[in-house]
Structures are given as C-alpha cells and as structure tokens.
C-alpha cells in the first residue's frame, strides 16, 4: 500500500520545525551569513525540539520517530538555511545513525545516547586535503599498540569541525592494503575532541553556507582505545558508504526544501514586481521558471519520500537515495539560479534571500558524492555494472507511530 499522507506526528514535527526556524533563525540568518558566523545557540534549541536524535530510538535517548521524520526536518531546516540542515546531516545522518547500526552496546551508551539527547555534537571525517571522491586516497593511519590505536592524519572540509565533540573518523589500519589501495584495510573510529593530539580549525575562505561551520582537524598521534573502533577491523569503507546512504538522504530532502524556498520567494516577488504595466508573473518566460521550480520540487520530494519509506521498511536504498540526492541537488542549483533571475538586479543583492540560496545550493552538488559520481553510479546500476551487496549491519526498520489522517 502506498500512502503519501504524513501522519499526525509527522505533520506536527513539520509544523514545529517550520515555526521554530521562522521564529528563531529566519530573522537573524542574513546577519549571520554576512558575518560568516555560526550561531551555537541553535544547537540546544534543536535538541529541545528532539531534532538531534529525531529518528534514534527512545532507548538510546532519541525522539523515536521514523526516517521520514528525518527527511521532513531536513526539508524544513533547509527551507530557511542550508547551515541548519547540515547540522542534521552530519550529526544524525552520517554519525549517529552509523553508531545505531554498527556501534557496540557500549558505544551506543557512551556516544549515541548523549548525541541523540543533544548533549554532545557529532560529525563525520572522511575527506582529506588530497582525497574526496577517491576515498582510497586518504592518508590517515591508525597503528595498533596493544588495546589502543594511535591515529595520525588530517581531515579537511569537515562540517562542524570546530564545533563537534565527537568525530567518526576513517583511517588505514592495514598499511600493506593502503599501499595497494585495497579498501578492506580501512577502519572506522570514534575520536573525541578532548583526546590529546587533536586540534581543529575553521575554514575562512568558504563562499557558501556562511552561517555554517566548516573546517579541518588534525590528529597527531591521537591515542584511541580499541573499544572506539566502529565495526570490525577493515569495515571502515563499508561503514563510510553506509553512512553516506543516510547523509545523502538528508541532503536530498534539504535540497528539496531549498527548491521550495526558491519557488516561494520567486512567486512572491513575481506578484510584487511590475514591468510593462503588469506583474512579472504575467510574463510567460517568468512563469516558465516558476513552473520548473514547482515540478522540480514535487519530483524531488517524491524521490526522498521513497528513499525514506524504503528505510522505514528496512530495505536497501543506496540506489534510490543516491538518485534522490543527485536529482534534488542539481534541481536546487537550477531553482536558485532562476530565483535570482526572477528577482533581476534585486536578486544580485543581499536584500533578498535568493542570492544566499544560490551560494548555498552549490555545496550539496559537491559533497556526499559529486554530481558526476552520482551520474556514474546511476548509469552503472542501469547498465548492470553495479549491484548492492548486503551489509553486515543495517538500520532497524521503523514505522511511524501514529496512523495517517
Ligand atoms: C561545504 C562542504 C562541507 C563538507 N562537509 C564534509 C564533511 O562533513 N565530512 C567529509 O568527510 N567531507 C565533507 N566535505 C567534502 C566533500 O565530501 C568532498 O568535497 C567531495 O567528496 C568531493 O571531493 P573533492 O572536493 O576532493 O573533489 P574531487 O574528488 O577532487 O573531484 C573534483 C572533480 O572531479 C570530478 N571527479 C572526480 N572523480 C571522478 C570520477 N571518477 N568520474 C567523474 N568525475 C570525477 C568530481 O565530480 C569533481 O567535479 C564537504 C565539502 C563541502 C564543500
């Protein structure tokens, strides 16, 4: 049975995130963006709303909602600003849900619970100065010494690098496999900011998502107990790819929110601005841009809803999530560009939000698999060059707790 109606609980979440972001964030976002300032006050407020553990089961400190709730929150947050959705992507999507699926009972108690409650903030460290799409190119190594690993390396372009407490880090534990670029030599670890040898910095030259924190972190001989390894030795690459299934989902739903924001801002402006004696919305070429935003919004939404539904069912969704992410981010770039166009010169100034949308949308076309990587993946599925093998650990299936209206 396909049912696209949101449940009462999901509708309530949608309304409360929408109301909170409009009240608490929208009035200040232009200022934060202009000042390149991350506002840490949003974190406890997001925790109070239950967003930092939105789809983490209550037994692990979360709100116990389903995966569609994560998508709903992502869409609503990015409607106001991408920086808000990024928090959800790294903290919940990439980090906490990986611990939920792959973490030990002890790791869940020590890390997942405080993260889901919002007492600790988490992120995901895969990318390095010389390795993004090509994960095999990472240089970080973790050398085992008794019941500890000593990690050395640098991670770059990390969301919340200067804010997070806990980091899901990927490093080579088998140096022979590193030499031959065999990904079964990569392992995953939980690293804490407080561990000696850890340092981080904020990236200053970024030109989008300016109200978000992005940076780098270094690990110089950081001693990590073996109990902080997530999964088994050599499962790091699989865990990274698993994490991306959840991160990409939040990016897809977020980009859908950005398309809606572009659509709404453009429709409003098109009713206000007049040229040649009529509202610009009366001109067919302006209508065309707004119609494209509407069709992209509706299609992007259906795609992330399908991916979320598959997650709820406990079914593999790498292909569907990748498609949702690719489609929504590329469409959001088109929508943001056209939203600036609809606003004419006013769109080229900070007086209107569409310029910010235009700068913000581009990041998502790059991170969590670039447009090109996703294109290749989708072609490979169709061509039969790529199939998904079962992973050892999965997310628990989840169902919405309240019946549909
Ligand atoms: C704002 C922002 C936040 C980020 N946050 C995080 C984070 O929290 N954690 C994290 O680990 N990373 C993060 N990243 C990093 C991001 O995931 C990488 O930038 C991304 O994976 C691309 O890697 P790259 O920048 O090294 O580009 P490259 O891999 O060097 O790619 C450069 C170009 O070559 C193309 N290309 C590369 N390989 C192929 C191929 N095989 N076929 C066709 N084209 C190809 C790419 O599509 C791209 O156009 C973030 C990035 C940004 C911009």
Tab-separated table of C-alpha atoms and ligand atoms in Angstrom:
chain	number	residue	atom	x	y	z
A	1	UNK	CA	0.000	0.000	0.000
A	2	UNK	CA	1.420	3.380	-0.946
A	3	UNK	CA	0.297	6.189	1.304
A	4	UNK	CA	1.837	9.595	0.759
A	5	UNK	CA	-0.084	11.295	3.573
A	6	UNK	CA	2.042	12.292	6.517
A	7	UNK	CA	0.925	11.009	9.903
A	8	UNK	CA	-0.322	13.355	12.628
A	9	UNK	CA	3.028	13.032	14.368
A	10	UNK	CA	4.964	13.826	11.190
A	11	UNK	CA	2.711	16.811	10.454
A	12	UNK	CA	3.269	18.073	13.978
A	13	UNK	CA	7.018	17.771	13.544
A	14	UNK	CA	6.841	19.591	10.198
A	15	UNK	CA	4.810	22.410	11.728
A	16	UNK	CA	7.003	22.769	14.800
A	17	UNK	CA	10.306	22.820	12.861
A	18	UNK	CA	8.804	25.288	10.379
A	19	UNK	CA	7.537	27.531	13.143
A	20	UNK	CA	10.807	27.368	15.124
A	21	UNK	CA	13.055	28.099	12.130
A	22	UNK	CA	10.844	31.012	11.017
A	23	UNK	CA	10.778	32.486	14.528
A	24	UNK	CA	14.287	31.831	15.827
A	25	UNK	CA	16.526	31.632	12.772
A	26	UNK	CA	14.986	33.459	9.794
A	27	UNK	CA	15.132	36.942	11.414
A	28	UNK	CA	18.911	36.665	12.031
A	29	UNK	CA	20.127	34.474	9.201
A	30	UNK	CA	21.116	37.284	6.837
A	31	UNK	CA	23.283	38.830	9.547
A	32	UNK	CA	24.928	35.500	10.482
A	33	UNK	CA	25.550	34.766	6.815
A	34	UNK	CA	27.083	38.207	6.180
A	35	UNK	CA	29.310	37.872	9.246
A	36	UNK	CA	30.302	34.268	8.416
A	37	UNK	CA	29.089	33.409	11.900
A	38	UNK	CA	27.840	30.053	13.161
A	39	UNK	CA	25.299	30.638	15.919
A	40	UNK	CA	25.796	27.869	18.507
A	41	UNK	CA	22.515	28.811	20.215
A	42	UNK	CA	20.633	26.823	17.590
A	43	UNK	CA	22.053	23.558	18.931
A	44	UNK	CA	20.292	23.436	22.339
A	45	UNK	CA	17.107	24.653	20.652
A	46	UNK	CA	17.314	21.881	18.077
A	47	UNK	CA	17.941	19.448	20.928
A	48	UNK	CA	14.825	20.708	22.730
A	49	UNK	CA	12.804	20.058	19.588
A	50	UNK	CA	14.165	16.491	19.577
A	51	UNK	CA	15.833	17.048	16.215
A	52	UNK	CA	19.310	15.926	17.227
A	53	UNK	CA	18.010	12.411	17.788
A	54	UNK	CA	14.875	12.632	15.685
A	55	UNK	CA	14.895	9.059	14.354
A	56	UNK	CA	17.039	7.488	17.072
A	57	UNK	CA	15.022	5.040	19.195
A	58	UNK	CA	13.928	6.325	22.608
A	59	UNK	CA	16.020	3.630	24.343
A	60	UNK	CA	19.106	5.465	23.006
A	61	UNK	CA	17.948	8.916	24.033
A	62	UNK	CA	16.256	9.861	20.752
A	63	UNK	CA	12.792	11.076	19.811
A	64	UNK	CA	11.978	7.618	18.433
A	65	UNK	CA	10.424	8.865	15.222
A	66	UNK	CA	10.849	7.208	11.826
A	67	UNK	CA	13.242	8.008	8.958
A	68	UNK	CA	10.633	10.068	7.113
A	69	UNK	CA	10.730	12.402	10.120
A	70	UNK	CA	14.447	12.934	9.454
A	71	UNK	CA	13.600	13.912	5.872
A	72	UNK	CA	10.795	16.208	6.968
A	73	UNK	CA	13.067	18.015	9.423
A	74	UNK	CA	15.820	18.302	6.790
A	75	UNK	CA	13.432	19.832	4.259
A	76	UNK	CA	12.068	22.352	6.752
A	77	UNK	CA	15.505	23.361	8.044
A	78	UNK	CA	16.971	23.982	4.607
A	79	UNK	CA	13.907	25.989	3.644
A	80	UNK	CA	15.340	28.615	5.985
A	81	UNK	CA	19.078	27.994	5.669
A	82	UNK	CA	21.344	25.194	4.490
A	83	UNK	CA	23.567	25.540	7.571
A	84	UNK	CA	20.744	24.185	9.763
A	85	UNK	CA	20.211	21.112	7.637
A	86	UNK	CA	23.958	20.426	7.547
A	87	UNK	CA	23.859	20.011	11.340
A	88	UNK	CA	21.280	17.269	10.929
A	89	UNK	CA	23.211	15.662	8.055
A	90	UNK	CA	26.456	15.188	9.937
A	91	UNK	CA	25.189	14.792	13.485
A	92	UNK	CA	22.254	12.451	12.822
A	93	UNK	CA	22.626	11.152	9.255
A	94	UNK	CA	26.324	10.451	8.964
A	95	UNK	CA	27.351	9.899	12.567
A	96	UNK	CA	24.571	8.847	14.962
A	97	UNK	CA	22.758	6.520	12.559
A	98	UNK	CA	26.071	4.792	11.810
A	99	UNK	CA	26.505	4.176	15.543
A	100	UNK	CA	22.921	2.942	15.744
A	101	UNK	CA	23.573	0.346	13.034
A	102	UNK	CA	27.233	-0.548	13.592
A	103	UNK	CA	28.056	0.536	17.148
A	104	UNK	CA	28.562	-1.804	20.096
A	105	UNK	CA	26.223	-1.645	23.101
A	106	UNK	CA	28.942	0.251	24.964
A	107	UNK	CA	29.459	2.754	22.102
A	108	UNK	CA	25.730	3.356	21.958
A	109	UNK	CA	25.626	4.147	25.660
A	110	UNK	CA	28.769	6.294	25.680
A	111	UNK	CA	28.261	8.180	22.408
A	112	UNK	CA	24.866	7.639	20.756
A	113	UNK	CA	22.803	8.457	23.851
A	114	UNK	CA	24.419	11.857	24.587
A	115	UNK	CA	24.382	12.694	20.874
A	116	UNK	CA	20.707	11.839	20.462
A	117	UNK	CA	19.916	13.941	23.529
A	118	UNK	CA	21.940	16.808	22.058
A	119	UNK	CA	24.389	16.897	24.968
A	120	UNK	CA	27.235	16.098	22.564
A	121	UNK	CA	27.583	17.157	18.933
A	122	UNK	CA	28.993	14.795	16.333
A	123	UNK	CA	30.334	14.860	12.812
A	124	UNK	CA	31.973	12.751	10.132
A	125	UNK	CA	35.591	12.901	8.965
A	126	UNK	CA	36.299	11.155	5.699
A	127	UNK	CA	37.605	13.835	3.294
A	128	UNK	CA	41.266	14.860	3.374
A	129	UNK	CA	43.273	17.535	1.567
A	130	UNK	CA	44.162	15.088	-1.218
A	131	UNK	CA	41.146	12.726	-1.134
A	132	UNK	CA	37.446	13.433	-1.606
A	133	UNK	CA	35.659	11.335	-4.243
A	134	UNK	CA	38.627	8.978	-4.254
A	135	UNK	CA	38.279	7.628	-0.714
A	136	UNK	CA	41.139	5.186	-1.274
A	137	UNK	CA	43.430	8.192	-1.406
A	138	UNK	CA	43.100	9.026	2.298
A	139	UNK	CA	46.396	9.125	4.138
A	140	UNK	CA	45.253	8.934	7.780
A	141	UNK	CA	46.652	5.873	9.524
A	142	UNK	CA	45.783	4.115	12.792
A	143	UNK	CA	48.533	1.929	14.197
A	144	UNK	CA	47.543	-0.672	16.777
A	145	UNK	CA	49.503	-0.838	20.026
A	146	UNK	CA	48.022	-3.333	22.470
A	147	UNK	CA	44.472	-2.306	23.237
A	148	UNK	CA	44.850	1.136	21.636
A	149	UNK	CA	45.278	2.699	18.207
A	150	UNK	CA	47.448	5.744	17.525
A	151	UNK	CA	45.855	7.849	14.805
A	152	UNK	CA	47.734	10.378	12.693
A	153	UNK	CA	46.265	12.354	9.821
A	154	UNK	CA	44.354	15.428	8.708
A	155	UNK	CA	40.719	15.756	7.667
A	156	UNK	CA	39.554	18.656	5.530
A	157	UNK	CA	36.234	20.225	4.560
A	158	UNK	CA	34.540	18.845	7.648
A	159	UNK	CA	31.171	20.302	8.639
A	160	UNK	CA	31.127	21.354	12.316
A	161	UNK	CA	34.886	20.653	12.561
A	162	UNK	CA	35.306	23.436	15.126
A	163	UNK	CA	32.034	22.712	16.944
A	164	UNK	CA	31.630	18.952	17.298
A	165	UNK	CA	32.675	16.899	20.334
A	166	UNK	CA	32.764	13.503	18.622
A	167	UNK	CA	34.160	12.568	15.225
A	168	UNK	CA	33.577	9.421	13.171
A	169	UNK	CA	36.998	9.070	11.559
A	170	UNK	CA	38.262	6.780	8.811
A	171	UNK	CA	41.866	5.586	8.764
A	172	UNK	CA	44.022	2.847	7.309
A	173	UNK	CA	44.737	0.120	9.848
A	174	UNK	CA	46.465	-2.167	7.319
A	175	UNK	CA	49.415	-0.416	5.705
A	176	UNK	CA	50.019	-3.143	3.136
A	177	UNK	CA	46.434	-2.743	1.930
A	178	UNK	CA	46.938	1.028	1.920
A	179	UNK	CA	49.871	0.548	-0.461
A	180	UNK	CA	47.717	-1.415	-2.922
A	181	UNK	CA	44.621	0.758	-2.239
A	182	UNK	CA	42.524	-2.181	-1.015
A	183	UNK	CA	39.663	-0.592	0.943
A	184	UNK	CA	39.385	-3.589	3.260
A	185	UNK	CA	42.363	-2.024	5.065
A	186	UNK	CA	40.336	0.989	6.250
A	187	UNK	CA	38.698	1.065	9.708
A	188	UNK	CA	36.343	3.478	11.466
A	189	UNK	CA	36.916	5.087	14.876
A	190	UNK	CA	35.180	7.412	17.283
A	191	UNK	CA	37.594	10.208	18.159
A	192	UNK	CA	36.836	12.796	20.821
A	193	UNK	CA	37.901	16.429	20.640
A	194	UNK	CA	39.248	16.124	24.173
A	195	UNK	CA	41.791	13.430	23.221
A	196	UNK	CA	45.417	14.674	23.369
A	197	UNK	CA	46.836	15.374	19.898
A	198	UNK	CA	43.519	16.540	18.422
A	199	UNK	CA	43.191	20.065	17.008
A	200	UNK	CA	40.724	21.762	14.652
A	201	UNK	CA	40.356	24.981	12.674
A	202	UNK	CA	37.597	26.827	10.806
A	203	UNK	CA	37.908	27.349	7.072
A	204	UNK	CA	37.808	31.077	6.375
A	205	UNK	CA	37.734	31.199	2.596
A	206	UNK	CA	34.409	29.407	2.057
A	207	UNK	CA	31.865	31.394	-0.033
A	208	UNK	CA	28.644	29.483	0.693
A	209	UNK	CA	26.795	28.120	3.735
A	210	UNK	CA	28.426	31.034	5.542
A	211	UNK	CA	26.311	30.638	8.674
A	212	UNK	CA	27.633	27.088	8.977
A	213	UNK	CA	30.910	25.936	10.451
A	214	UNK	CA	33.228	24.047	8.095
A	215	UNK	CA	36.852	23.305	8.776
A	216	UNK	CA	39.661	20.852	9.210
A	217	UNK	CA	41.003	18.770	12.047
A	218	UNK	CA	44.341	17.158	12.738
A	219	UNK	CA	45.161	14.073	14.724
A	220	UNK	CA	48.783	13.889	15.814
A	221	UNK	CA	49.374	10.516	17.381
A	222	UNK	CA	45.919	10.554	18.996
A	223	UNK	CA	45.546	7.527	21.259
A	224	UNK	CA	42.147	5.901	20.820
A	225	UNK	CA	41.045	2.814	22.778
A	226	UNK	CA	40.290	-0.235	20.614
A	227	UNK	CA	36.809	-0.089	22.131
A	228	UNK	CA	36.277	3.037	19.973
A	229	UNK	CA	36.633	1.153	16.719
A	230	UNK	CA	33.234	1.080	14.995
A	231	UNK	CA	32.579	-2.254	13.306
A	232	UNK	CA	35.376	-4.731	12.803
A	233	UNK	CA	38.909	-4.019	11.584
A	234	UNK	CA	38.693	-3.376	7.841
A	235	UNK	CA	34.988	-2.452	7.784
A	236	UNK	CA	35.619	1.297	7.662
A	237	UNK	CA	34.966	1.763	3.951
A	238	UNK	CA	31.661	-0.131	4.196
A	239	UNK	CA	30.664	1.980	7.190
A	240	UNK	CA	31.560	5.176	5.329
A	241	UNK	CA	29.384	4.135	2.370
A	242	UNK	CA	26.588	3.106	4.738
A	243	UNK	CA	26.809	6.489	6.474
A	244	UNK	CA	26.507	8.236	3.115
A	245	UNK	CA	23.192	6.460	2.485
A	246	UNK	CA	21.781	8.363	5.457
A	247	UNK	CA	23.705	11.600	4.883
A	248	UNK	CA	22.658	11.764	1.232
A	249	UNK	CA	19.082	11.261	2.266
A	250	UNK	CA	19.177	14.385	4.441
A	251	UNK	CA	20.907	16.288	1.633
A	252	UNK	CA	18.180	15.207	-0.816
A	253	UNK	CA	15.369	16.293	1.485
A	254	UNK	CA	17.227	19.502	2.351
A	255	UNK	CA	17.788	20.446	-1.298
A	256	UNK	CA	14.063	19.840	-1.818
A	257	UNK	CA	13.409	22.453	0.871
A	258	UNK	CA	15.753	24.855	-0.882
A	259	UNK	CA	13.854	24.419	-4.172
A	260	UNK	CA	10.628	25.206	-2.305
A	261	UNK	CA	12.213	28.291	-0.761
A	262	UNK	CA	13.287	29.462	-4.242
A	263	UNK	CA	9.791	28.795	-5.591
A	264	UNK	CA	8.054	30.687	-2.791
A	265	UNK	CA	10.412	33.669	-2.903
A	266	UNK	CA	10.077	33.850	-6.699
A	267	UNK	CA	6.278	33.587	-6.672
A	268	UNK	CA	6.056	36.342	-4.050
A	269	UNK	CA	8.373	38.638	-5.968
A	270	UNK	CA	6.624	37.910	-9.275
A	271	UNK	CA	3.362	39.196	-7.781
A	272	UNK	CA	5.015	42.371	-6.443
A	273	UNK	CA	7.269	43.497	-9.266
A	274	UNK	CA	5.741	45.108	-12.335
A	275	UNK	CA	7.224	45.644	-15.801
A	276	UNK	CA	5.469	46.820	-18.951
A	277	UNK	CA	2.385	47.554	-16.875
A	278	UNK	CA	1.846	44.049	-15.489
A	279	UNK	CA	3.157	41.866	-12.672
A	280	UNK	CA	6.216	39.980	-13.948
A	281	UNK	CA	4.357	36.766	-13.086
A	282	UNK	CA	2.186	37.529	-16.124
A	283	UNK	CA	5.133	37.090	-18.483
A	284	UNK	CA	5.330	33.596	-19.892
A	285	UNK	CA	9.083	33.285	-19.515
A	286	UNK	CA	8.835	34.099	-15.805
A	287	UNK	CA	6.011	31.575	-15.468
A	288	UNK	CA	8.275	29.008	-17.090
A	289	UNK	CA	10.931	29.439	-14.400
A	290	UNK	CA	8.369	29.181	-11.620
A	291	UNK	CA	6.730	26.137	-13.221
A	292	UNK	CA	10.125	24.441	-13.432
A	293	UNK	CA	10.686	25.099	-9.718
A	294	UNK	CA	7.313	23.582	-8.917
A	295	UNK	CA	7.878	20.439	-10.969
A	296	UNK	CA	11.395	20.027	-9.560
A	297	UNK	CA	10.075	20.493	-6.033
A	298	UNK	CA	7.346	17.892	-6.418
A	299	UNK	CA	9.605	15.343	-8.122
A	300	UNK	CA	12.440	15.840	-5.602
A	301	UNK	CA	10.007	15.385	-2.738
A	302	UNK	CA	8.647	12.132	-4.121
A	303	UNK	CA	12.164	10.803	-4.549
A	304	UNK	CA	13.244	11.449	-0.955
A	305	UNK	CA	9.906	10.178	0.355
A	306	UNK	CA	10.502	6.919	-1.493
A	307	UNK	CA	14.008	6.620	-0.061
A	308	UNK	CA	12.679	7.305	3.451
A	309	UNK	CA	9.915	4.773	3.017
A	310	UNK	CA	12.461	2.122	1.985
A	311	UNK	CA	14.490	2.941	5.102
A	312	UNK	CA	11.385	2.564	7.257
A	313	UNK	CA	10.783	-0.828	5.669
A	314	UNK	CA	14.364	-1.883	6.398
A	315	UNK	CA	15.107	-2.282	2.700
A	316	UNK	CA	18.317	-1.436	0.871
A	317	UNK	CA	18.055	2.068	-0.607
A	318	UNK	CA	21.540	3.065	-1.793
A	319	UNK	CA	20.341	3.388	-5.386
A	320	UNK	CA	17.147	5.288	-4.572
A	321	UNK	CA	18.844	7.562	-2.031
A	322	UNK	CA	21.615	8.371	-4.498
A	323	UNK	CA	19.085	9.234	-7.188
A	324	UNK	CA	17.127	11.443	-4.775
A	325	UNK	CA	20.319	13.277	-3.744
A	326	UNK	CA	21.562	13.735	-7.303
A	327	UNK	CA	18.223	14.916	-8.675
A	328	UNK	CA	17.376	17.284	-5.814
A	329	UNK	CA	20.775	18.960	-5.602
A	330	UNK	CA	21.085	19.543	-9.351
A	331	UNK	CA	17.493	20.816	-9.447
A	332	UNK	CA	18.187	23.091	-6.466
A	333	UNK	CA	21.041	24.709	-8.375
A	334	UNK	CA	18.685	25.355	-11.301
A	335	UNK	CA	15.991	26.695	-8.969
A	336	UNK	CA	18.377	29.019	-7.135
A	337	UNK	CA	19.850	30.363	-10.370
A	338	UNK	CA	16.345	31.032	-11.733
A	339	UNK	CA	15.213	32.544	-8.436
A	340	UNK	CA	17.992	35.138	-8.764
A	341	UNK	CA	16.912	35.668	-12.380
A	342	UNK	CA	13.279	36.240	-11.415
A	343	UNK	CA	14.458	38.900	-8.940
A	344	UNK	CA	16.522	40.721	-11.577
A	345	UNK	CA	19.133	43.048	-10.085
A	346	UNK	CA	17.482	42.729	-6.681
A	347	UNK	CA	18.389	39.041	-6.764
A	348	UNK	CA	22.002	40.084	-7.105
A	349	UNK	CA	21.936	41.808	-3.723
A	350	UNK	CA	21.762	40.549	-0.165
A	351	UNK	CA	18.481	42.393	0.350
A	352	UNK	CA	16.699	39.268	-0.852
A	353	UNK	CA	17.469	35.708	0.290
A	354	UNK	CA	17.824	34.193	-3.191
A	355	UNK	CA	21.490	35.169	-3.523
A	356	UNK	CA	22.177	33.204	-0.320
A	357	UNK	CA	20.220	30.253	-1.725
A	358	UNK	CA	22.354	30.406	-4.871
A	359	UNK	CA	25.613	30.310	-2.871
A	360	UNK	CA	24.336	27.634	-0.521
A	361	UNK	CA	22.996	25.190	-3.106
A	362	UNK	CA	26.341	24.528	-4.781
A	363	UNK	CA	27.941	22.760	-1.830
A	364	UNK	CA	25.399	19.962	-1.984
A	365	UNK	CA	26.200	19.369	-5.659
A	366	UNK	CA	29.734	18.620	-4.460
A	367	UNK	CA	29.544	16.901	-1.068
A	368	UNK	CA	28.280	13.395	-0.297
A	369	UNK	CA	29.104	12.300	-3.821
A	370	UNK	CA	29.573	14.899	-6.544
A	371	UNK	CA	27.082	15.293	-9.379
A	372	UNK	CA	29.474	13.324	-11.587
A	373	UNK	CA	29.940	10.466	-9.110
A	374	UNK	CA	26.150	10.116	-8.794
A	375	UNK	CA	25.694	10.212	-12.556
A	376	UNK	CA	28.205	7.411	-12.967
A	377	UNK	CA	26.566	5.401	-10.160
A	378	UNK	CA	23.090	5.671	-11.673
A	379	UNK	CA	24.349	4.736	-15.135
A	380	UNK	CA	26.204	1.771	-13.646
A	381	UNK	CA	23.020	0.500	-11.948
A	382	UNK	CA	21.150	0.683	-15.254
A	383	UNK	CA	23.991	-0.891	-17.207
A	384	UNK	CA	24.295	-3.726	-14.696
A	385	UNK	CA	27.869	-2.765	-13.760
A	386	UNK	CA	26.851	-2.085	-10.164
A	387	UNK	CA	24.740	-4.033	-7.698
A	388	UNK	CA	24.499	-3.586	-3.925
A	389	UNK	CA	25.586	-6.455	-1.743
A	390	UNK	CA	24.040	-6.850	1.718
A	391	UNK	CA	25.925	-5.132	4.539
A	392	UNK	CA	26.648	-6.913	7.839
A	393	UNK	CA	24.722	-4.288	9.821
A	394	UNK	CA	21.578	-2.386	8.934
A	395	UNK	CA	19.399	0.350	10.331
A	396	UNK	CA	16.492	-1.026	12.342
A	397	UNK	CA	13.232	-0.761	10.370
A	398	UNK	CA	10.933	1.909	11.811
A	399	UNK	CA	7.296	2.677	11.411
A	400	UNK	CA	5.534	5.975	12.026
A	401	UNK	CA	3.913	5.686	15.429
A	402	UNK	CA	0.589	7.362	14.633
A	403	UNK	CA	-1.810	6.352	11.879
A	404	UNK	CA	-2.303	8.559	8.825
A	405	UNK	CA	-5.093	11.084	8.745
B	1	LIG	C1	30.542	22.737	2.370
B	1	LIG	C2	31.174	21.376	2.397
B	1	LIG	C3	31.013	20.564	3.508
B	1	LIG	C4	31.601	19.299	3.551
B	1	LIG	N1	31.463	18.520	4.681
B	1	LIG	C5	32.118	17.337	4.767
B	1	LIG	C6	32.063	16.549	5.979
B	1	LIG	O1	31.401	16.916	6.951
B	1	LIG	N2	32.789	15.390	6.035
B	1	LIG	C7	33.552	14.953	4.981
B	1	LIG	O2	34.172	13.902	5.113
B	1	LIG	N3	33.617	15.667	3.823
B	1	LIG	C8	32.925	16.845	3.688
B	1	LIG	N4	33.006	17.595	2.530
B	1	LIG	C9	33.878	17.138	1.457
B	1	LIG	C10	33.135	16.561	0.270
B	1	LIG	O3	32.539	15.350	0.598
B	1	LIG	C11	34.133	16.439	-0.906
B	1	LIG	O4	34.459	17.763	-1.292
B	1	LIG	C12	33.545	15.660	-2.057
B	1	LIG	O5	33.513	14.288	-1.763
B	1	LIG	C13	34.351	15.849	-3.359
B	1	LIG	O6	35.689	15.621	-3.154
B	1	LIG	P1	36.787	16.696	-3.643
B	1	LIG	O7	36.375	18.039	-3.177
B	1	LIG	O8	38.110	16.183	-3.215
B	1	LIG	O9	36.696	16.698	-5.211
B	1	LIG	P2	37.438	15.671	-6.187
B	1	LIG	O10	37.159	14.286	-5.781
B	1	LIG	O11	38.863	16.079	-6.330
B	1	LIG	O12	36.677	15.956	-7.563
B	1	LIG	C14	36.990	17.074	-8.397
B	1	LIG	C15	36.131	16.989	-9.647
B	1	LIG	O13	36.436	15.796	-10.374
B	1	LIG	C16	35.257	15.027	-10.560
B	1	LIG	N5	35.570	13.608	-10.443
B	1	LIG	C17	36.339	13.005	-9.506
B	1	LIG	N6	36.379	11.703	-9.715
B	1	LIG	C18	35.599	11.449	-10.796
B	1	LIG	C19	35.211	10.258	-11.496
B	1	LIG	N7	35.610	9.048	-11.118
B	1	LIG	N8	34.390	10.392	-12.574
B	1	LIG	C20	33.956	11.615	-12.957
B	1	LIG	N9	34.278	12.763	-12.331
B	1	LIG	C21	35.089	12.678	-11.266
B	1	LIG	C22	34.324	15.459	-9.463
B	1	LIG	O14	32.956	15.191	-9.772
B	1	LIG	C23	34.620	16.934	-9.360
B	1	LIG	O15	33.904	17.612	-10.360
B	1	LIG	C24	32.387	18.849	2.447
B	1	LIG	C25	32.515	19.663	1.311
B	1	LIG	C26	31.915	20.900	1.274
B	1	LIG	C27	32.071	21.758	0.035
